Amino acid sequence: MRIRRDGEDASGTGSSDRQDLQTAEAASDNATGQPELSFWKKILPVMACGAGLFSDGYINNVEAHCHDQVIGSVLTILAKEYKEVWTNSTAKHYLPDIAFAGTVVGQLAFGYLSDKWSRTNSLLVSTIILIVFTALTAGSYWHGDTVGMFNILTAWRFFVGIGIGGEYPAGSVGAAESTGSLKHGRRNMWFILFTNSMIDWGFVIGAFVPYVVAAACQNKHLNTIWRTSLGIGVVFPLTLLGFRFYLREPEDFKKNSMKYAKTPYVLVLKYYGWRLFVVSLIWFIYDFSTYSFGIYSSTILANIYDGDKAPLTTIFGWNTVLNLFYIPGTMLGAPFSDLVGPKYALASGVTAQAIVGFIMAGCYPMLAKPSMVGAFVVVYGIFLALGEVGPGNNIGLLAAKSCATGVRGQYYGVAAAIGKVGAFVGGFVFPYIIAAGGDSENHSAQYPFYVSSSLCVLSAALVLFGMPNIGQDTIQLEDARFREYLTANGYDVRQLGLKKGEDVETVESADSPSKLG
């Protein structure tokens, strides 16, 4: 059938297109005679696919670092426990960043595997990698040699990054495709709640668990605290693994995959190249700018306690408080994405964040005073929450739903990998921006925020003018449009959705509506 591009509503789906899709779906249900699935049976695949990103938030927060102040729990403990040995080791420089490399490898590799092999099998493999190497990081040891232990911890951390990277394309695209069976008008919300919201809850729990462990150990037994905090990170993916064994391939993937078809990459790039560039650039800017956001958290915490003398419970407790600011943003922003559409939710969120960012930068000399720490915390919390309402919630959604099913994993994987590269580049570039402030402490803190807030405005422009609207039925519509495009350019779309051993000449259903789109 012909899919029209005009007459789209605010959510990005034309009313005629949506009626056609709903009528076809209803007819299909009546023809099969299958009873309507319960809500829990519909939501379980979305949860099982996307919720693994909780591990990204948990494990990365446990080991992350930000600006010059180490906020990651493990790095904080290693610095306190091993002192000069840690300070003088090469692992101090590589351990915080090695996950970036592993995650990029995982995103690219599993993006390809999820398209050309299997959504569900790719998820299982990435989950197993995550479980095994997270456990190994907790038990890192090298013949009693401390520096050797640092090095082996760094090596295991790279492989943990690969497992985390695999969760992005395999999990997120599977979750996006599984939302098609959910109630119209709530599909984007459920995708967000089981992807970005899981990352944010992982941040919170990744800060809170070390606090609980440190309190139980009375801020002593530092080796036990960091190993236990890492080891607990195995629990969630291990639990999720049980659900994933029962996952089936999403229906959209079965119908439109290119597992056993030649992928026309030239045609794909002509059709999706600009869109991929835009979504990747927005993701790059978001992760790039995130580095500077931690500068103000450092100022806030410095006004509350002395990082060199404060007990671990104080450090981890305040880290938990700061991470909690992400939660209202992502939870309230999830239904907002369905209300106005992901494109406009991202643009409005990032614009509001830019405004607050400019205000914080301009008022920094006043906000940085110890007497203003309460006001600073509130404004900074609003800033972080707006980031989740905008790009935090919607960048992955745009990447997952703005491309056809046959190449969705690779498209998403490339965009996510470029985003991670942005975070790494930000860590390299922002120290120079800080240094441009010279001897002025205020300028050194203000310049990075001026840069980041300006980039937020650029992101809003990019999404408004460079990305399509994402509606409730976008995946099905996008697949139909892409089939039309491929057919018009001489590609045999009967190859799409072929199973192992099948041939286009012998498949009886080659002329069915599901094959012709």
XYZ file of C-alpha atoms in Angstrom:
517
model
C 0.000 0.000 0.000
C 1.054 3.598 -0.519
C 2.060 5.466 2.670
C 1.428 9.203 2.524
C 3.897 11.629 4.127
C 1.473 14.527 4.376
C -1.390 14.992 6.831
C 0.587 13.903 9.873
C -0.692 14.786 13.330
C 1.347 16.325 16.169
C 2.738 12.968 17.196
C 4.036 12.288 13.703
C 1.477 9.755 12.450
C -0.996 10.628 9.723
C -4.588 9.921 10.758
C -5.296 7.898 7.610
C -2.105 5.886 8.056
C -2.919 5.167 11.673
C -6.471 4.056 10.813
C -5.117 1.761 8.096
C -2.665 0.217 10.538
C -5.240 -0.228 13.292
C -7.745 -1.766 10.875
C -5.115 -4.167 9.560
C -4.062 -5.123 13.069
C -7.648 -5.701 14.140
C -8.344 -7.824 11.058
C -5.231 -9.854 11.735
C -6.308 -10.479 15.325
C -9.800 -11.545 14.255
C -8.426 -13.815 11.548
C -6.167 -15.707 13.907
C -8.817 -16.022 16.588
C -6.156 -15.495 19.221
C -7.321 -13.914 22.490
C -6.046 -10.460 23.362
C -2.813 -10.678 25.344
C -2.862 -9.345 28.881
C -1.007 -6.127 29.656
C 1.700 -8.014 31.535
C 2.364 -10.340 28.618
C 2.696 -7.309 26.362
C 4.932 -5.325 28.681
C 7.254 -8.198 29.660
C 9.230 -8.234 26.351
C 9.713 -4.447 26.582
C 10.987 -4.792 30.141
C 13.187 -7.806 29.429
C 14.785 -6.102 26.412
C 15.347 -2.640 27.809
C 15.815 -3.022 31.550
C 19.358 -4.349 31.170
C 20.447 -0.723 30.814
C 20.024 -0.518 34.598
C 23.393 -2.261 34.730
C 24.921 0.533 32.646
C 23.782 3.096 35.183
C 24.783 1.013 38.196
C 28.186 -0.186 37.066
C 29.233 3.063 35.432
C 28.249 5.096 38.472
C 30.142 2.733 40.717
C 33.302 3.250 38.697
C 32.807 6.625 36.998
C 34.740 9.810 37.493
C 33.909 13.405 36.774
C 36.192 16.415 36.319
C 39.057 16.545 38.836
C 37.002 15.177 41.726
C 36.583 11.436 41.790
C 32.941 10.651 42.461
C 32.873 7.021 41.391
C 32.653 4.841 44.450
C 35.349 2.362 43.507
C 37.832 5.011 42.444
C 37.181 6.939 45.635
C 37.896 3.848 47.728
C 40.975 2.830 45.743
C 42.425 6.307 46.250
C 41.781 6.105 50.002
C 42.997 2.529 50.404
C 46.123 2.466 48.256
C 47.134 6.168 48.379
C 50.491 6.719 46.628
C 50.462 3.297 44.963
C 47.167 4.166 43.273
C 48.185 7.761 42.524
C 51.400 6.656 40.798
C 49.852 3.775 38.840
C 48.943 3.948 35.150
C 45.613 2.299 35.999
C 44.487 5.533 37.630
C 44.430 7.121 34.179
C 43.046 4.149 32.217
C 40.505 2.539 34.536
C 37.930 5.360 34.443
C 37.997 5.607 30.633
C 38.561 2.021 29.522
C 34.804 1.353 29.650
C 34.307 3.949 26.900
C 36.407 1.867 24.517
C 34.672 -1.371 25.488
C 31.222 0.179 25.222
C 31.903 1.550 21.741
C 33.119 -1.882 20.606
C 30.022 -3.506 22.107
C 27.620 -1.013 20.545
C 29.048 -1.467 17.058
C 29.478 -5.245 17.260
C 26.093 -6.001 18.785
C 24.387 -3.483 16.510
C 25.509 -5.646 13.600
C 24.736 -8.923 15.349
C 21.249 -7.830 16.361
C 20.404 -7.182 12.688
C 22.249 -10.034 11.008
C 21.924 -12.738 13.654
C 19.228 -12.297 16.311
C 17.811 -9.684 18.653
C 17.245 -12.163 21.473
C 20.469 -14.150 21.088
C 22.500 -10.927 20.984
C 20.838 -9.881 24.244
C 21.670 -13.205 25.865
C 25.326 -12.992 24.841
C 25.717 -9.393 26.032
C 24.050 -10.260 29.348
C 26.352 -13.229 29.917
C 29.410 -11.085 29.124
C 28.162 -8.487 31.595
C 27.598 -11.048 34.350
C 30.913 -12.857 33.918
C 33.169 -9.829 33.736
C 31.380 -7.840 36.413
C 31.985 -10.786 38.726
C 35.623 -10.887 37.638
C 36.081 -7.174 38.390
C 34.791 -7.782 41.910
C 37.328 -10.579 42.373
C 40.263 -8.875 40.654
C 43.573 -10.326 41.878
C 47.103 -10.714 40.569
C 49.339 -12.910 42.741
C 49.144 -10.504 45.673
C 50.610 -7.631 43.630
C 48.613 -4.408 44.001
C 49.654 -2.815 40.702
C 48.947 -6.097 38.928
C 45.510 -6.117 40.512
C 44.877 -2.596 39.186
C 45.834 -3.747 35.688
C 43.640 -6.845 35.742
C 40.754 -4.754 37.071
C 41.246 -2.426 34.106
C 41.271 -5.362 31.667
C 38.054 -6.839 33.077
C 36.480 -3.387 32.967
C 37.019 -3.240 29.196
C 35.003 -6.425 28.738
C 32.307 -5.146 31.089
C 32.078 -2.181 28.702
C 31.504 -4.563 25.781
C 28.622 -6.186 27.664
C 27.136 -2.785 28.486
C 27.571 -1.664 24.877
C 25.677 -4.729 23.673
C 22.683 -3.754 25.781
C 22.210 -0.547 23.797
C 21.439 -1.727 20.254
C 20.194 -5.241 21.012
C 18.084 -4.228 24.013
C 16.789 -0.836 22.938
C 15.747 -1.811 19.423
C 14.083 -4.954 20.750
C 12.232 -2.870 23.334
C 11.166 -0.355 20.667
C 9.820 -3.082 18.410
C 8.016 -4.774 21.314
C 6.112 -1.583 22.192
C 3.982 -2.055 19.060
C 1.609 -4.357 20.952
C 1.020 -1.838 23.752
C -1.832 0.651 24.034
C -1.759 3.437 21.475
C -0.706 6.697 23.139
C 1.578 5.099 25.754
C 4.216 3.356 23.673
C 6.975 5.968 23.957
C 6.404 6.237 27.714
C 6.923 2.527 28.297
C 10.015 2.500 26.096
C 11.536 5.350 28.130
C 10.612 3.800 31.482
C 12.453 0.602 30.597
C 15.489 2.206 28.940
C 16.647 5.658 30.062
C 14.744 5.523 33.355
C 16.525 2.243 34.086
C 19.886 3.944 33.524
C 18.924 6.746 35.897
C 17.725 4.353 38.596
C 21.023 2.534 38.062
C 22.824 5.793 38.863
C 20.885 6.143 42.106
C 21.266 2.543 43.235
C 24.902 2.569 42.104
C 25.502 5.404 44.567
C 23.256 4.085 47.335
C 24.593 0.515 47.514
C 28.183 1.618 48.306
C 26.701 3.925 50.963
C 24.898 0.988 52.593
C 27.959 -1.264 52.361
C 30.230 1.455 53.773
C 27.787 2.056 56.628
C 27.674 -1.679 57.379
C 31.467 -1.753 57.427
C 31.575 1.452 59.531
C 33.751 3.089 56.859
C 36.438 0.461 57.458
C 37.455 -2.669 55.507
C 37.815 -0.671 52.306
C 38.707 -3.716 50.218
C 35.445 -5.377 51.235
C 33.415 -2.245 50.418
C 34.537 -1.814 46.819
C 34.518 -5.514 45.972
C 31.056 -6.012 47.464
C 29.709 -2.933 45.687
C 30.938 -4.286 42.367
C 29.794 -7.830 43.103
C 26.215 -6.714 43.783
C 26.198 -5.428 40.197
C 25.938 -9.058 39.060
C 22.548 -9.567 40.715
C 20.370 -7.555 38.340
C 21.637 -8.902 34.975
C 21.607 -12.406 36.459
C 17.940 -11.993 37.366
C 17.163 -10.495 33.972
C 18.887 -13.383 32.208
C 16.104 -15.710 33.327
C 13.472 -13.565 31.613
C 15.522 -13.232 28.453
C 15.671 -16.977 27.874
C 11.927 -16.831 27.182
C 12.051 -13.869 24.811
C 10.891 -14.296 21.238
C 12.046 -12.285 18.284
C 9.848 -9.165 17.835
C 7.230 -9.571 15.104
C 8.514 -6.549 13.190
C 11.967 -8.123 13.105
C 10.573 -11.423 11.816
C 8.772 -9.653 8.963
C 11.429 -7.120 7.941
C 14.846 -8.437 8.937
C 17.753 -8.745 6.531
C 19.268 -11.758 8.247
C 19.343 -13.773 5.053
C 19.269 -10.899 2.587
C 22.017 -8.736 1.188
C 21.943 -5.393 2.989
C 21.961 -2.572 0.389
C 24.205 -0.264 2.369
C 24.479 2.323 -0.428
C 20.697 2.679 -0.561
C 20.517 2.688 3.233
C 22.999 5.557 3.449
C 21.185 7.538 0.768
C 17.897 7.150 2.630
C 19.076 7.366 6.240
C 22.512 8.993 6.029
C 21.435 12.529 6.935
C 19.086 11.318 9.663
C 21.832 9.144 11.156
C 24.243 12.085 11.073
C 21.796 14.337 12.915
C 20.812 11.870 15.638
C 24.474 10.924 16.135
C 25.506 14.568 16.426
C 22.783 15.265 18.994
C 23.928 12.246 21.020
C 27.567 13.338 20.680
C 26.717 16.839 21.943
C 24.705 15.478 24.873
C 27.461 13.151 26.079
C 30.163 15.719 25.281
C 28.446 18.353 27.415
C 27.726 15.998 30.291
C 31.382 16.188 31.290
C 31.043 19.853 32.169
C 27.868 19.287 34.199
C 29.872 17.588 36.931
C 31.915 20.732 37.539
C 29.072 22.282 39.492
C 28.406 19.117 41.459
C 32.044 19.344 42.560
C 31.459 22.940 43.723
C 28.314 21.958 45.609
C 29.980 19.048 47.372
C 33.064 21.128 48.219
C 30.763 23.547 50.049
C 29.222 20.716 52.074
C 32.191 18.596 53.128
C 35.947 18.199 52.829
C 36.473 15.436 50.299
C 39.878 14.512 51.711
C 38.628 14.059 55.282
C 34.955 13.117 54.904
C 33.953 9.505 55.671
C 32.805 7.337 52.791
C 29.213 7.387 53.971
C 29.124 11.167 53.621
C 30.611 11.063 50.119
C 28.343 8.261 48.912
C 25.286 9.710 50.645
C 25.573 13.068 48.882
C 26.375 11.327 45.617
C 23.058 9.493 46.021
C 21.240 12.786 46.632
C 22.650 14.397 43.494
C 21.779 11.374 41.356
C 18.201 11.431 42.654
C 17.634 14.641 40.690
C 17.588 12.594 37.491
C 14.535 10.629 38.613
C 11.746 13.251 38.472
C 13.029 14.352 35.076
C 12.908 10.917 33.500
C 9.720 9.727 35.223
C 7.675 12.869 34.492
C 9.245 13.271 31.077
C 8.208 9.788 29.917
C 4.474 10.565 29.435
C 5.430 14.020 28.128
C 7.144 12.282 25.215
C 3.837 10.678 24.195
C 1.941 13.916 24.744
C 3.982 16.131 22.414
C 6.130 13.585 20.566
C 9.804 12.717 21.203
C 11.079 15.324 18.755
C 9.406 18.220 20.536
C 10.010 16.765 23.987
C 13.744 16.683 23.270
C 13.759 20.194 21.805
C 11.768 21.741 24.661
C 13.737 19.926 27.370
C 17.137 20.839 25.991
C 16.071 24.457 25.404
C 14.864 24.796 28.995
C 18.094 23.184 30.174
C 20.105 25.725 28.170
C 18.223 28.607 29.792
C 18.855 27.259 33.295
C 22.474 26.568 32.348
C 23.053 30.155 31.244
C 21.447 31.380 34.470
C 23.680 29.141 36.607
C 26.785 30.200 34.750
C 25.921 33.890 35.013
C 25.071 33.626 38.716
C 27.925 31.262 39.563
C 29.931 33.752 41.691
C 26.908 34.105 43.956
C 25.742 30.470 43.889
C 29.230 29.138 44.636
C 29.231 30.711 48.100
C 28.839 28.207 50.968
C 25.861 30.187 52.273
C 24.017 29.593 48.967
C 24.558 25.844 48.748
C 20.852 25.079 49.272
C 19.757 27.296 46.388
C 22.581 25.924 44.232
C 21.437 22.342 44.866
C 17.854 23.175 43.861
C 18.789 24.986 40.643
C 21.319 22.320 39.723
C 18.713 19.624 40.369
C 16.271 21.350 38.020
C 19.028 21.548 35.412
C 19.729 17.799 35.621
C 16.017 16.924 35.558
C 15.451 18.987 32.394
C 18.298 17.106 30.732
C 16.367 13.879 31.274
C 13.073 15.365 30.055
C 14.853 16.293 26.834
C 17.781 14.319 25.374
C 18.136 11.829 28.222
C 14.728 10.300 27.571
C 14.366 10.909 23.860
C 17.706 10.550 22.104
C 17.620 6.748 22.362
C 13.955 6.743 21.377
C 14.678 8.789 18.258
C 17.554 6.486 17.348
C 15.461 3.353 17.901
C 12.391 4.463 15.955
C 13.676 6.647 13.110
C 15.018 3.784 11.011
C 13.629 0.670 9.323
C 13.769 -2.667 11.136
C 16.252 -4.356 8.808
C 19.103 -1.993 9.714
C 17.813 -0.593 13.013
C 20.425 -2.294 15.219
C 23.361 -0.989 13.190
C 21.819 2.481 12.877
C 21.258 2.662 16.635
C 24.657 1.170 17.427
C 26.501 3.754 15.327
C 24.552 6.658 16.881
C 25.129 5.375 20.428
C 28.826 4.751 19.764
C 29.312 8.287 18.443
C 27.594 9.513 21.615
C 30.106 7.628 23.759
C 32.934 9.079 21.718
C 31.468 12.476 22.574
C 31.833 11.737 26.270
C 35.478 10.790 25.767
C 36.176 13.892 23.661
C 34.484 16.049 26.286
C 36.835 14.685 28.916
C 39.759 15.706 26.713
C 38.514 19.121 25.552
C 36.912 20.630 28.636
C 40.142 20.857 30.666
C 41.373 23.279 27.979
C 38.146 25.268 28.212
C 38.577 25.385 31.990
C 42.188 26.498 31.559
C 40.989 29.364 29.357
C 39.553 30.889 32.522
C 43.087 31.585 33.676
C 43.530 32.441 37.317
C 39.850 33.299 37.744
C 38.049 30.481 39.561
C 34.710 31.911 38.446
C 35.653 32.041 34.764
C 37.076 28.530 34.890
C 33.701 27.260 36.113
C 31.572 29.505 33.895
C 33.200 28.922 30.506
C 32.396 25.181 30.277
C 28.763 25.852 31.165
C 28.476 28.607 28.585
C 29.821 26.184 25.981
C 27.508 23.365 27.048
C 24.422 25.583 27.223
C 25.158 26.925 23.745
C 25.449 23.358 22.476
C 22.059 22.607 24.045
C 20.551 25.310 21.818
C 22.279 23.740 18.809
C 20.794 20.347 19.734
C 17.310 21.853 19.813
C 17.785 23.283 16.318
C 19.156 19.997 15.006
C 16.253 17.914 16.245
C 13.618 20.414 15.087
C 14.971 20.775 11.566
C 16.815 17.495 11.058
C 14.651 14.724 12.535
C 11.188 13.437 11.598
C 8.252 13.248 13.977
C 8.026 9.976 15.871
C 4.451 8.796 16.316
C 2.880 5.732 17.893
C 3.014 3.645 14.698
C 6.291 4.998 13.338
C 8.040 1.618 13.201
C 5.388 0.051 10.964
C 5.114 3.176 8.815
C 8.884 3.485 8.493
C 9.174 -0.143 7.376
C 6.491 0.414 4.727
C 8.159 3.583 3.439
C 11.559 1.912 3.308
C 10.092 -1.024 1.362
C 8.666 1.433 -1.165
C 12.035 3.119 -1.477
C 13.900 -0.163 -1.941
C 11.398 -1.367 -4.534
C 11.671 1.892 -6.445
C 15.449 1.403 -6.564
C 15.353 -2.169 -7.844
C 15.850 -4.072 -4.594
C 13.828 -7.294 -4.242
C 11.941 -6.747 -0.970
C 10.793 -10.375 -0.981
C 14.152 -11.082 0.678
C 13.054 -9.250 3.814
C 12.002 -11.559 6.615
C 13.284 -14.740 4.987
C 14.055 -17.580 7.367
C 17.055 -19.874 7.219
C 16.884 -22.126 4.174
C 14.080 -20.171 2.502
C 14.286 -18.758 -1.003
C 12.257 -15.930 -2.518
C 11.169 -18.174 -5.379
C 9.793 -20.902 -3.135
C 8.177 -18.972 -0.294
C 4.417 -19.262 -0.794
C 3.697 -16.108 1.181
C 5.911 -13.899 -0.985
C 2.876 -12.069 -2.385
C 1.059 -11.615 0.931
C 0.363 -8.079 2.209
C 2.916 -8.541 5.003
C 5.609 -9.172 2.427
C 4.640 -6.441 0.038
C 4.113 -3.755 2.719
